[in-house]
């Protein structure tokens, strides 16, 4: 077979009616020949068929002829990515790793376009649209500038007529750093949505809009802005045409309009000991350059396997879509001036939402320059020129939308603050004057609002209304039960009443420092601690009631919210989290007691109503957190009840407060031993020991530090049962029944030694429960990891994706909430831990756990329980309708609770069998659960 004949047979004429036949011929021999050509080009030596040998010379000699001419540097040498088989060998150049990770159907179009550049026309490309994204990726990876430019230039509106392809092209443009190509694709995508016939674009266009799932947040914001009407003026038809290369003046204009240039040096020590697997990332701290915040991300061994052996470097702005010119430099530290071009490697690009280079420099070249790793330290320099101008009119619209959102948030916060300091929640028209005599009721609406210090305000009035209605219902329902449930309910009621003084202080006082706020909320903290003592106390038939009250009282800590980074969520969301956590024990109370005593169901319902009312109260008056009175008095001068006296209305009377349970348990015969010291930074640090207690240490000084002091405040209270780890062990000789005199208090002679031993044993037990540092983080955007959490009931994973998984390991006494839909959840080696999630695509696994609660509020196809001792599985009606499979192995005490037939019906609890009997029937062994007659 001659070379010309092989070439003609391999590359037939193009037929517009059958474009696929040109690019992917059905001939098996041709496919084998092309496959072997790809393998040889990738330098993968494999045996070839005899009929292919005559084709290889022709194919490989012409394969990259035109491509190499466009990809070579000025001196005629090929660029990085190509190499000659031998210096004196004639024949084709072979690419090092051009097609690794690509399929044959993706590589063939690229090989054909390299071999016959005249095929890069509109007609040819229209027939191979499905392979164009892969072709563009290959062109970018191989630095094939001619092919990349021609393919992009020949993209026409007619070849991009559906949202799915546009989304793919947008992702390709992101990877290839083609900023204007990305904007052009987004503009076309918007056109598909806004140019439908009236009344149809919201029906038929939304079908295509479902493809938007693959876009990033900044692109979605851009699409949203263009779809909402303003986009019709900001995206005229001429802007929706085919992509054209950006003029050089754009970069110079951006630099002219840029702010003062800024630079940042990132020094990475012990570089050889950093993670070396592809995908392992190092992130710099957020730094400020040219008035904006940025972050560098470095992959020491490549971002992916395809870039293994290179360092990948990316820069991301904190505010997306900022236009900037950046220069990356890997500094040679052996030079006195590390900016010498012979010692550095500089790259520039236009940044829109965080870009960089996957193959900034090979590790081989990095190690070949000793100055780049002097002292095993890598020095990266980034020089930035941000621009005040956005990259397109659409991006300017996005910036305007962002500014409007900020203004709206400020207006809402201001309105909420004014509503909280004005009578009845009505915001005054102007700033209130200094305190004067209160006007008459008839003219109160027309007169300016008085100062908050002389009026209880709408927030205080609504909170008192909540106490007189919802809280009274809880106490009334508890009185029908009596006993320990009534005792726990009075602790709950006293905590809510004590928080009335805090709400009154918020409207009357200036914002206090951490020490003053700690003293203000100290009475509330005492009741929260009392509820925790009940829940962690000796086993009781009402243990679930105590835990329900303890979880519900965590809602009272909303008053210490001080900002987004304070450690707790916004007040309304924090109350909602407390309500969700208490839902576990509310269901257990209903399952256990509804058949025994019907009075327990109204008690549970009253607590739910109380928490929902508190959530509505916080959302109405304090949506952005407590709004203290800037013109008020200091907290040190505040006296509870002053606002009620000024307003002439006393708070409605409620049930009489009851003494804490610990006080009721005292017996005569001598003072009891002193209580253990509170945890460091606790709300109760100011609590003084009982009079006459021996060995009591003075209370530690209140922390003076920062906005996170109050966040740690209630974290100590929320530790649940682990709060008793500091208690001393009561030995047999210390018990009253074993003492000769049968009475009196235990002497405190060995108090110091006992306290030291208890502390040591408590620390040892805690270390055993949490073998490593606690963490909650998302690894590489694909896997949420929650590890080594002890007594943390505030864990919430909000930013979820159906492609992500959640792995929870070695947690004790904690509650984890997973919002949204995820792919799978695994609960491993946990004890006394609750898991609450909405929806799972695949499986929820519970492995090696003890006494755990798992609740699904949406759907879950399969729940797998393996080596578990005690698991309460709560499934909603939606999960039952969708068909949920529960598989168990080597497990005990596994119960499944599902709702009743109606909303008012009792939940149905079904135990999973643990004992089986195997019998032989007809030659086959059949295993069935054991049935106990007469049960």
mmCIF file of C-alpha atoms in Angstrom, residues 112-471:
data_model
loop_
_atom_site.group_PDB
_atom_site.id
_atom_site.type_symbol
_atom_site.label_atom_id
_atom_site.label_comp_id
_atom_site.label_asym_id
_atom_site.label_seq_id
_atom_site.Cartn_x
_atom_site.Cartn_y
_atom_site.Cartn_z
ATOM 1 C CA UNK A 112 -7.461 15.397 11.882
ATOM 2 C CA UNK A 113 -7.470 19.141 12.423
ATOM 3 C CA UNK A 114 -3.747 19.049 13.127
ATOM 4 C CA UNK A 115 -3.164 17.082 9.932
ATOM 5 C CA UNK A 116 -5.517 19.101 7.746
ATOM 6 C CA UNK A 117 -5.865 22.671 9.081
ATOM 7 C CA UNK A 118 -8.067 23.602 6.153
ATOM 8 C CA UNK A 119 -10.821 21.545 7.810
ATOM 9 C CA UNK A 120 -11.266 24.129 10.574
ATOM 10 C CA UNK A 121 -14.278 25.762 8.962
ATOM 11 C CA UNK A 122 -17.830 26.419 10.021
ATOM 12 C CA UNK A 123 -19.171 23.500 8.009
ATOM 13 C CA UNK A 124 -16.697 21.007 9.444
ATOM 14 C CA UNK A 125 -17.005 22.176 13.024
ATOM 15 C CA UNK A 126 -20.810 22.156 12.908
ATOM 16 C CA UNK A 127 -20.684 18.427 12.261
ATOM 17 C CA UNK A 128 -18.445 17.727 15.238
ATOM 18 C CA UNK A 129 -19.941 19.926 17.933
ATOM 19 C CA UNK A 130 -19.987 17.177 20.546
ATOM 20 C CA UNK A 131 -16.200 16.762 20.352
ATOM 21 C CA UNK A 132 -15.310 20.460 20.236
ATOM 22 C CA UNK A 133 -15.000 20.950 24.044
ATOM 23 C CA UNK A 134 -12.505 18.087 24.286
ATOM 24 C CA UNK A 135 -10.689 19.429 21.231
ATOM 25 C CA UNK A 136 -10.384 22.852 22.824
ATOM 26 C CA UNK A 137 -9.045 21.339 26.032
ATOM 27 C CA UNK A 138 -6.400 19.450 24.079
ATOM 28 C CA UNK A 139 -5.435 22.573 22.160
ATOM 29 C CA UNK A 140 -5.031 24.505 25.400
ATOM 30 C CA UNK A 141 -3.107 21.697 27.076
ATOM 31 C CA UNK A 142 -0.681 21.387 24.131
ATOM 32 C CA UNK A 143 -0.437 25.155 23.660
ATOM 33 C CA UNK A 144 -1.656 24.739 20.081
ATOM 34 C CA UNK A 145 -2.401 28.404 19.532
ATOM 35 C CA UNK A 146 -3.423 28.116 15.894
ATOM 36 C CA UNK A 147 -6.035 25.444 16.486
ATOM 37 C CA UNK A 148 -7.335 27.090 19.635
ATOM 38 C CA UNK A 149 -7.786 30.444 17.897
ATOM 39 C CA UNK A 150 -9.348 29.021 14.746
ATOM 40 C CA UNK A 151 -11.811 26.800 16.571
ATOM 41 C CA UNK A 152 -12.959 29.655 18.788
ATOM 42 C CA UNK A 153 -13.158 32.131 15.899
ATOM 43 C CA UNK A 154 -15.406 29.796 13.907
ATOM 44 C CA UNK A 155 -17.892 29.300 16.717
ATOM 45 C CA UNK A 156 -21.146 30.733 15.446
ATOM 46 C CA UNK A 157 -24.512 31.300 16.970
ATOM 47 C CA UNK A 158 -26.022 28.617 14.755
ATOM 48 C CA UNK A 159 -23.651 25.984 16.142
ATOM 49 C CA UNK A 160 -24.597 26.732 19.774
ATOM 50 C CA UNK A 161 -28.334 26.339 19.969
ATOM 51 C CA UNK A 162 -28.991 24.572 23.252
ATOM 52 C CA UNK A 163 -28.225 25.238 26.883
ATOM 53 C CA UNK A 164 -26.383 21.974 27.519
ATOM 54 C CA UNK A 165 -23.696 22.720 24.922
ATOM 55 C CA UNK A 166 -23.397 26.300 26.116
ATOM 56 C CA UNK A 167 -22.803 25.159 29.661
ATOM 57 C CA UNK A 168 -20.100 22.774 28.401
ATOM 58 C CA UNK A 169 -18.448 25.547 26.426
ATOM 59 C CA UNK A 170 -18.570 27.816 29.462
ATOM 60 C CA UNK A 171 -16.733 25.226 31.538
ATOM 61 C CA UNK A 172 -14.153 24.787 28.765
ATOM 62 C CA UNK A 173 -13.636 28.539 28.597
ATOM 63 C CA UNK A 174 -13.092 28.552 32.371
ATOM 64 C CA UNK A 175 -10.430 25.850 32.101
ATOM 65 C CA UNK A 176 -8.709 27.460 29.119
ATOM 66 C CA UNK A 177 -8.775 30.964 30.646
ATOM 67 C CA UNK A 178 -10.785 32.343 27.737
ATOM 68 C CA UNK A 179 -12.558 35.173 29.545
ATOM 69 C CA UNK A 180 -14.362 36.660 26.551
ATOM 70 C CA UNK A 181 -15.363 33.226 25.293
ATOM 71 C CA UNK A 182 -16.985 32.565 28.663
ATOM 72 C CA UNK A 183 -18.889 35.850 28.551
ATOM 73 C CA UNK A 184 -20.003 35.173 24.992
ATOM 74 C CA UNK A 185 -21.329 31.734 25.960
ATOM 75 C CA UNK A 186 -23.193 33.217 28.922
ATOM 76 C CA UNK A 187 -24.706 35.887 26.668
ATOM 77 C CA UNK A 188 -25.888 33.206 24.234
ATOM 78 C CA UNK A 189 -27.297 31.188 27.099
ATOM 79 C CA UNK A 190 -29.273 34.216 28.252
ATOM 80 C CA UNK A 191 -30.545 34.783 24.754
ATOM 81 C CA UNK A 192 -32.044 31.284 24.704
ATOM 82 C CA UNK A 193 -33.981 32.177 27.854
ATOM 83 C CA UNK A 194 -35.137 35.723 27.074
ATOM 84 C CA UNK A 195 -35.923 35.561 23.337
ATOM 85 C CA UNK A 196 -38.691 32.989 23.575
ATOM 86 C CA UNK A 197 -42.207 34.000 22.548
ATOM 87 C CA UNK A 198 -44.077 35.913 25.284
ATOM 88 C CA UNK A 199 -45.394 33.529 27.871
ATOM 89 C CA UNK A 200 -43.251 30.663 26.664
ATOM 90 C CA UNK A 201 -39.761 31.481 27.853
ATOM 91 C CA UNK A 202 -40.695 30.728 31.450
ATOM 92 C CA UNK A 203 -42.156 27.381 30.372
ATOM 93 C CA UNK A 204 -39.880 26.066 27.623
ATOM 94 C CA UNK A 205 -36.807 28.067 28.546
ATOM 95 C CA UNK A 206 -36.690 26.670 32.057
ATOM 96 C CA UNK A 207 -36.164 23.207 30.568
ATOM 97 C CA UNK A 208 -32.873 24.399 29.151
ATOM 98 C CA UNK A 209 -32.166 26.328 32.327
ATOM 99 C CA UNK A 210 -31.929 23.028 34.165
ATOM 100 C CA UNK A 211 -28.547 22.686 32.515
ATOM 101 C CA UNK A 212 -27.300 25.654 34.564
ATOM 102 C CA UNK A 213 -26.397 23.287 37.380
ATOM 103 C CA UNK A 214 -22.851 23.044 36.073
ATOM 104 C CA UNK A 215 -22.116 26.771 36.218
ATOM 105 C CA UNK A 216 -20.295 28.487 39.030
ATOM 106 C CA UNK A 217 -21.883 31.076 41.323
ATOM 107 C CA UNK A 218 -20.539 34.136 39.526
ATOM 108 C CA UNK A 219 -21.861 32.926 36.156
ATOM 109 C CA UNK A 220 -25.280 32.142 37.625
ATOM 110 C CA UNK A 221 -25.469 35.661 39.066
ATOM 111 C CA UNK A 222 -24.617 37.021 35.644
ATOM 112 C CA UNK A 223 -27.335 34.921 34.004
ATOM 113 C CA UNK A 224 -29.856 36.002 36.649
ATOM 114 C CA UNK A 225 -29.107 39.667 36.056
ATOM 115 C CA UNK A 226 -29.517 39.374 32.298
ATOM 116 C CA UNK A 227 -32.722 37.350 32.491
ATOM 117 C CA UNK A 228 -34.488 39.844 34.767
ATOM 118 C CA UNK A 229 -35.359 42.447 32.134
ATOM 119 C CA UNK A 230 -32.383 44.737 32.530
ATOM 120 C CA UNK A 231 -30.438 42.197 30.522
ATOM 121 C CA UNK A 232 -32.439 43.025 27.437
ATOM 122 C CA UNK A 233 -30.928 46.487 27.359
ATOM 123 C CA UNK A 234 -27.463 45.444 28.517
ATOM 124 C CA UNK A 235 -27.122 42.546 26.074
ATOM 125 C CA UNK A 236 -28.073 43.845 22.598
ATOM 126 C CA UNK A 237 -27.966 41.599 19.609
ATOM 127 C CA UNK A 238 -24.486 42.626 18.526
ATOM 128 C CA UNK A 239 -23.158 41.385 21.867
ATOM 129 C CA UNK A 240 -24.695 37.949 21.285
ATOM 130 C CA UNK A 241 -22.740 37.265 18.101
ATOM 131 C CA UNK A 242 -19.768 34.958 17.752
ATOM 132 C CA UNK A 243 -16.738 35.348 19.939
ATOM 133 C CA UNK A 244 -13.938 37.620 18.767
ATOM 134 C CA UNK A 245 -10.510 37.918 20.301
ATOM 135 C CA UNK A 246 -10.226 40.811 22.798
ATOM 136 C CA UNK A 247 -8.274 43.834 21.528
ATOM 137 C CA UNK A 248 -4.928 44.540 23.087
ATOM 138 C CA UNK A 249 -6.224 47.904 24.289
ATOM 139 C CA UNK A 250 -8.452 46.141 26.839
ATOM 140 C CA UNK A 251 -5.486 45.105 28.959
ATOM 141 C CA UNK A 252 -3.789 48.472 28.717
ATOM 142 C CA UNK A 253 -7.036 50.253 29.581
ATOM 143 C CA UNK A 254 -7.498 47.989 32.567
ATOM 144 C CA UNK A 255 -3.999 48.802 33.743
ATOM 145 C CA UNK A 256 -4.558 52.509 33.251
ATOM 146 C CA UNK A 257 -7.738 52.415 35.305
ATOM 147 C CA UNK A 258 -6.249 50.103 37.926
ATOM 148 C CA UNK A 259 -5.762 51.038 41.525
ATOM 149 C CA UNK A 260 -2.316 51.231 43.014
ATOM 150 C CA UNK A 261 -0.456 47.991 42.252
ATOM 151 C CA UNK A 262 0.037 45.580 45.105
ATOM 152 C CA UNK A 263 2.215 42.536 45.685
ATOM 153 C CA UNK A 264 2.365 39.599 48.053
ATOM 154 C CA UNK A 265 5.164 37.158 48.828
ATOM 155 C CA UNK A 266 4.271 33.685 49.992
ATOM 156 C CA UNK A 267 7.091 31.786 51.670
ATOM 157 C CA UNK A 268 6.512 28.023 51.897
ATOM 158 C CA UNK A 269 9.028 26.380 54.197
ATOM 159 C CA UNK A 270 9.931 22.669 54.190
ATOM 160 C CA UNK A 271 8.563 22.348 50.667
ATOM 161 C CA UNK A 272 9.847 18.776 50.262
ATOM 162 C CA UNK A 273 7.750 17.677 53.271
ATOM 163 C CA UNK A 274 4.479 19.128 51.975
ATOM 164 C CA UNK A 275 1.708 16.780 50.713
ATOM 165 C CA UNK A 276 2.893 15.244 47.455
ATOM 166 C CA UNK A 277 -0.206 13.582 46.025
ATOM 167 C CA UNK A 278 -1.900 15.141 42.965
ATOM 168 C CA UNK A 279 -4.742 17.312 44.181
ATOM 169 C CA UNK A 280 -3.189 18.111 47.587
ATOM 170 C CA UNK A 281 -3.424 21.874 48.021
ATOM 171 C CA UNK A 282 -1.747 24.545 50.133
ATOM 172 C CA UNK A 283 -3.598 27.815 50.644
ATOM 173 C CA UNK A 284 -2.100 31.108 51.678
ATOM 174 C CA UNK A 285 -3.786 33.419 54.197
ATOM 175 C CA UNK A 286 -6.115 36.023 52.736
ATOM 176 C CA UNK A 287 -3.993 39.063 51.916
ATOM 177 C CA UNK A 288 -4.790 42.605 50.835
ATOM 178 C CA UNK A 289 -3.243 43.976 47.655
ATOM 179 C CA UNK A 290 -4.333 47.156 45.908
ATOM 180 C CA UNK A 291 -7.211 47.543 48.344
ATOM 181 C CA UNK A 292 -8.754 44.095 47.711
ATOM 182 C CA UNK A 293 -8.489 40.670 49.314
ATOM 183 C CA UNK A 294 -6.925 37.690 47.527
ATOM 184 C CA UNK A 295 -5.761 34.154 48.239
ATOM 185 C CA UNK A 296 -3.174 31.926 46.559
ATOM 186 C CA UNK A 297 -3.634 28.159 46.142
ATOM 187 C CA UNK A 298 -0.625 25.970 45.351
ATOM 188 C CA UNK A 299 -0.678 22.295 44.347
ATOM 189 C CA UNK A 300 2.879 20.974 45.037
ATOM 190 C CA UNK A 301 2.438 18.012 42.663
ATOM 191 C CA UNK A 302 -0.222 19.193 40.243
ATOM 192 C CA UNK A 303 -3.886 19.920 40.551
ATOM 193 C CA UNK A 304 -4.834 16.617 38.904
ATOM 194 C CA UNK A 305 -3.067 13.469 37.750
ATOM 195 C CA UNK A 306 -2.737 14.982 34.269
ATOM 196 C CA UNK A 307 -0.455 17.688 35.713
ATOM 197 C CA UNK A 308 1.525 15.450 38.024
ATOM 198 C CA UNK A 309 5.156 16.516 38.204
ATOM 199 C CA UNK A 310 4.308 20.222 37.997
ATOM 200 C CA UNK A 311 3.375 22.859 40.530
ATOM 201 C CA UNK A 312 -0.058 24.404 39.928
ATOM 202 C CA UNK A 313 -0.722 27.930 41.164
ATOM 203 C CA UNK A 314 -4.017 29.835 41.287
ATOM 204 C CA UNK A 315 -5.153 33.218 42.554
ATOM 205 C CA UNK A 316 -8.722 33.849 43.727
ATOM 206 C CA UNK A 317 -10.359 37.145 44.768
ATOM 207 C CA UNK A 318 -12.722 37.357 47.711
ATOM 208 C CA UNK A 319 -15.164 39.314 45.504
ATOM 209 C CA UNK A 320 -15.799 37.431 42.263
ATOM 210 C CA UNK A 321 -15.450 38.945 38.772
ATOM 211 C CA UNK A 322 -12.805 41.513 39.665
ATOM 212 C CA UNK A 323 -10.708 42.394 36.626
ATOM 213 C CA UNK A 324 -6.987 42.280 37.273
ATOM 214 C CA UNK A 325 -3.612 41.704 35.676
ATOM 215 C CA UNK A 326 -1.368 39.472 37.763
ATOM 216 C CA UNK A 327 2.255 38.412 37.478
ATOM 217 C CA UNK A 328 3.333 35.156 39.126
ATOM 218 C CA UNK A 329 7.013 34.825 39.983
ATOM 219 C CA UNK A 330 8.908 31.847 41.328
ATOM 220 C CA UNK A 331 11.845 33.626 42.927
ATOM 221 C CA UNK A 332 15.478 32.560 42.804
ATOM 222 C CA UNK A 333 16.476 33.342 46.381
ATOM 223 C CA UNK A 334 20.204 33.083 45.649
ATOM 224 C CA UNK A 335 20.060 36.385 43.750
ATOM 225 C CA UNK A 336 20.322 39.711 45.495
ATOM 226 C CA UNK A 337 17.464 40.995 43.332
ATOM 227 C CA UNK A 338 14.993 38.142 42.947
ATOM 228 C CA UNK A 339 13.128 40.044 40.218
ATOM 229 C CA UNK A 340 15.878 39.304 37.657
ATOM 230 C CA UNK A 341 14.173 37.758 34.632
ATOM 231 C CA UNK A 342 16.895 35.121 34.367
ATOM 232 C CA UNK A 343 15.970 33.879 37.797
ATOM 233 C CA UNK A 344 12.183 34.146 37.716
ATOM 234 C CA UNK A 345 9.238 32.842 35.740
ATOM 235 C CA UNK A 346 6.490 35.352 35.057
ATOM 236 C CA UNK A 347 2.971 34.771 33.799
ATOM 237 C CA UNK A 348 0.130 37.195 33.208
ATOM 238 C CA UNK A 349 -3.597 36.759 32.780
ATOM 239 C CA UNK A 350 -6.912 38.571 33.179
ATOM 240 C CA UNK A 351 -8.656 37.392 36.311
ATOM 241 C CA UNK A 352 -12.451 37.130 36.577
ATOM 242 C CA UNK A 353 -13.243 34.632 39.309
ATOM 243 C CA UNK A 354 -9.986 32.954 40.263
ATOM 244 C CA UNK A 355 -7.562 31.665 37.633
ATOM 245 C CA UNK A 356 -4.038 30.398 37.406
ATOM 246 C CA UNK A 357 -1.817 27.796 35.820
ATOM 247 C CA UNK A 358 -2.047 24.048 36.145
ATOM 248 C CA UNK A 359 1.520 23.611 34.892
ATOM 249 C CA UNK A 360 3.286 26.694 36.194
ATOM 250 C CA UNK A 361 6.647 24.916 36.404
ATOM 251 C CA UNK A 362 7.839 21.319 36.370
ATOM 252 C CA UNK A 363 9.299 19.978 39.588
ATOM 253 C CA UNK A 364 12.343 18.829 37.630
ATOM 254 C CA UNK A 365 13.083 22.366 36.476
ATOM 255 C CA UNK A 366 12.333 23.729 39.949
ATOM 256 C CA UNK A 367 14.866 21.416 41.574
ATOM 257 C CA UNK A 368 17.391 22.116 38.823
ATOM 258 C CA UNK A 369 17.640 25.711 40.034
ATOM 259 C CA UNK A 370 19.002 25.457 43.597
ATOM 260 C CA UNK A 371 18.136 29.077 44.319
ATOM 261 C CA UNK A 372 14.408 28.398 43.849
ATOM 262 C CA UNK A 373 14.428 25.960 46.774
ATOM 263 C CA UNK A 374 17.103 27.562 48.944
ATOM 264 C CA UNK A 375 16.901 26.020 52.379
ATOM 265 C CA UNK A 376 13.975 23.853 51.189
ATOM 266 C CA UNK A 377 11.900 27.056 51.003
ATOM 267 C CA UNK A 378 9.785 28.084 48.012
ATOM 268 C CA UNK A 379 9.151 31.811 47.510
ATOM 269 C CA UNK A 380 6.147 32.804 45.375
ATOM 270 C CA UNK A 381 5.479 36.432 44.475
ATOM 271 C CA UNK A 382 2.198 37.745 43.048
ATOM 272 C CA UNK A 383 2.015 41.294 41.663
ATOM 273 C CA UNK A 384 -1.495 42.564 40.955
ATOM 274 C CA UNK A 385 -3.064 45.451 39.078
ATOM 275 C CA UNK A 386 -6.796 45.329 39.868
ATOM 276 C CA UNK A 387 -9.105 47.480 37.753
ATOM 277 C CA UNK A 388 -12.089 49.475 38.892
ATOM 278 C CA UNK A 389 -13.795 48.515 35.607
ATOM 279 C CA UNK A 390 -15.652 45.251 35.156
ATOM 280 C CA UNK A 391 -14.928 42.947 32.225
ATOM 281 C CA UNK A 392 -18.242 43.490 30.397
ATOM 282 C CA UNK A 393 -21.545 45.370 30.657
ATOM 283 C CA UNK A 394 -23.068 42.211 32.057
ATOM 284 C CA UNK A 395 -20.458 42.121 34.802
ATOM 285 C CA UNK A 396 -21.194 45.784 35.536
ATOM 286 C CA UNK A 397 -24.817 44.769 36.032
ATOM 287 C CA UNK A 398 -23.673 42.079 38.443
ATOM 288 C CA UNK A 399 -21.693 44.654 40.405
ATOM 289 C CA UNK A 400 -24.750 46.927 40.533
ATOM 290 C CA UNK A 401 -26.897 44.045 41.794
ATOM 291 C CA UNK A 402 -24.307 43.280 44.485
ATOM 292 C CA UNK A 403 -24.281 46.908 45.622
ATOM 293 C CA UNK A 404 -28.091 46.987 45.716
ATOM 294 C CA UNK A 405 -28.078 43.843 47.852
ATOM 295 C CA UNK A 406 -25.670 45.471 50.294
ATOM 296 C CA UNK A 407 -27.795 48.609 50.478
ATOM 297 C CA UNK A 408 -30.930 46.520 51.002
ATOM 298 C CA UNK A 409 -29.285 44.560 53.819
ATOM 299 C CA UNK A 410 -28.264 47.800 55.528
ATOM 300 C CA UNK A 411 -31.746 49.262 55.184
ATOM 301 C CA UNK A 412 -33.324 46.126 56.640
ATOM 302 C CA UNK A 413 -30.905 46.156 59.576
ATOM 303 C CA UNK A 414 -31.620 49.849 60.193
ATOM 304 C CA UNK A 415 -35.362 49.282 60.021
ATOM 305 C CA UNK A 416 -35.103 46.397 62.489
ATOM 306 C CA UNK A 417 -33.048 48.520 64.891
ATOM 307 C CA UNK A 418 -35.503 51.427 64.740
ATOM 308 C CA UNK A 419 -38.431 49.063 65.197
ATOM 309 C CA UNK A 420 -36.858 47.593 68.325
ATOM 310 C CA UNK A 421 -36.392 50.982 70.035
ATOM 311 C CA UNK A 422 -39.737 52.542 69.072
ATOM 312 C CA UNK A 423 -43.055 51.867 70.944
ATOM 313 C CA UNK A 424 -45.091 49.168 69.261
ATOM 314 C CA UNK A 425 -42.353 48.483 66.736
ATOM 315 C CA UNK A 426 -43.058 51.662 64.685
ATOM 316 C CA UNK A 427 -39.854 53.254 63.405
ATOM 317 C CA UNK A 428 -39.586 57.013 64.081
ATOM 318 C CA UNK A 429 -39.302 59.409 61.180
ATOM 319 C CA UNK A 430 -36.154 60.993 62.615
ATOM 320 C CA UNK A 431 -33.674 60.362 65.397
ATOM 321 C CA UNK A 432 -35.334 60.579 68.816
ATOM 322 C CA UNK A 433 -34.633 63.689 70.918
ATOM 323 C CA UNK A 434 -33.141 63.528 74.431
ATOM 324 C CA UNK A 435 -35.398 61.922 77.058
ATOM 325 C CA UNK A 436 -38.307 64.115 78.068
ATOM 326 C CA UNK A 437 -41.671 63.661 79.714
ATOM 327 C CA UNK A 438 -43.749 61.001 78.017
ATOM 328 C CA UNK A 439 -46.485 62.428 75.759
ATOM 329 C CA UNK A 440 -50.103 61.581 76.167
ATOM 330 C CA UNK A 441 -51.432 58.434 74.588
ATOM 331 C CA UNK A 442 -53.617 60.409 72.181
ATOM 332 C CA UNK A 443 -50.651 62.240 70.642
ATOM 333 C CA UNK A 444 -48.114 59.436 70.870
ATOM 334 C CA UNK A 445 -48.376 58.594 67.198
ATOM 335 C CA UNK A 446 -47.580 62.142 66.035
ATOM 336 C CA UNK A 447 -44.823 62.894 68.532
ATOM 337 C CA UNK A 448 -41.247 61.669 68.144
ATOM 338 C CA UNK A 449 -40.512 58.388 69.848
ATOM 339 C CA UNK A 450 -39.108 58.708 73.386
ATOM 340 C CA UNK A 451 -35.759 57.242 74.289
ATOM 341 C CA UNK A 452 -35.632 53.505 74.704
ATOM 342 C CA UNK A 453 -34.494 53.844 78.304
ATOM 343 C CA UNK A 454 -37.912 55.182 79.298
ATOM 344 C CA UNK A 455 -40.033 52.789 77.276
ATOM 345 C CA UNK A 456 -40.106 48.991 77.119
ATOM 346 C CA UNK A 457 -40.402 49.090 73.298
ATOM 347 C CA UNK A 458 -42.116 46.678 70.967
ATOM 348 C CA UNK A 459 -39.589 43.891 71.520
ATOM 349 C CA UNK A 460 -40.018 43.857 75.299
ATOM 350 C CA UNK A 461 -43.808 44.016 75.039
ATOM 351 C CA UNK A 462 -43.868 41.090 72.588
ATOM 352 C CA UNK A 463 -41.528 39.051 74.782
ATOM 353 C CA UNK A 464 -43.751 39.614 77.800
ATOM 354 C CA UNK A 465 -46.702 38.556 75.684
ATOM 355 C CA UNK A 466 -44.805 35.356 74.844
ATOM 356 C CA UNK A 467 -44.255 34.683 78.567
ATOM 357 C CA UNK A 468 -47.883 35.279 79.450
ATOM 358 C CA UNK A 469 -49.223 32.975 76.720
ATOM 359 C CA UNK A 470 -46.860 30.297 75.405
ATOM 360 C CA UNK A 471 -44.755 29.878 78.543
#
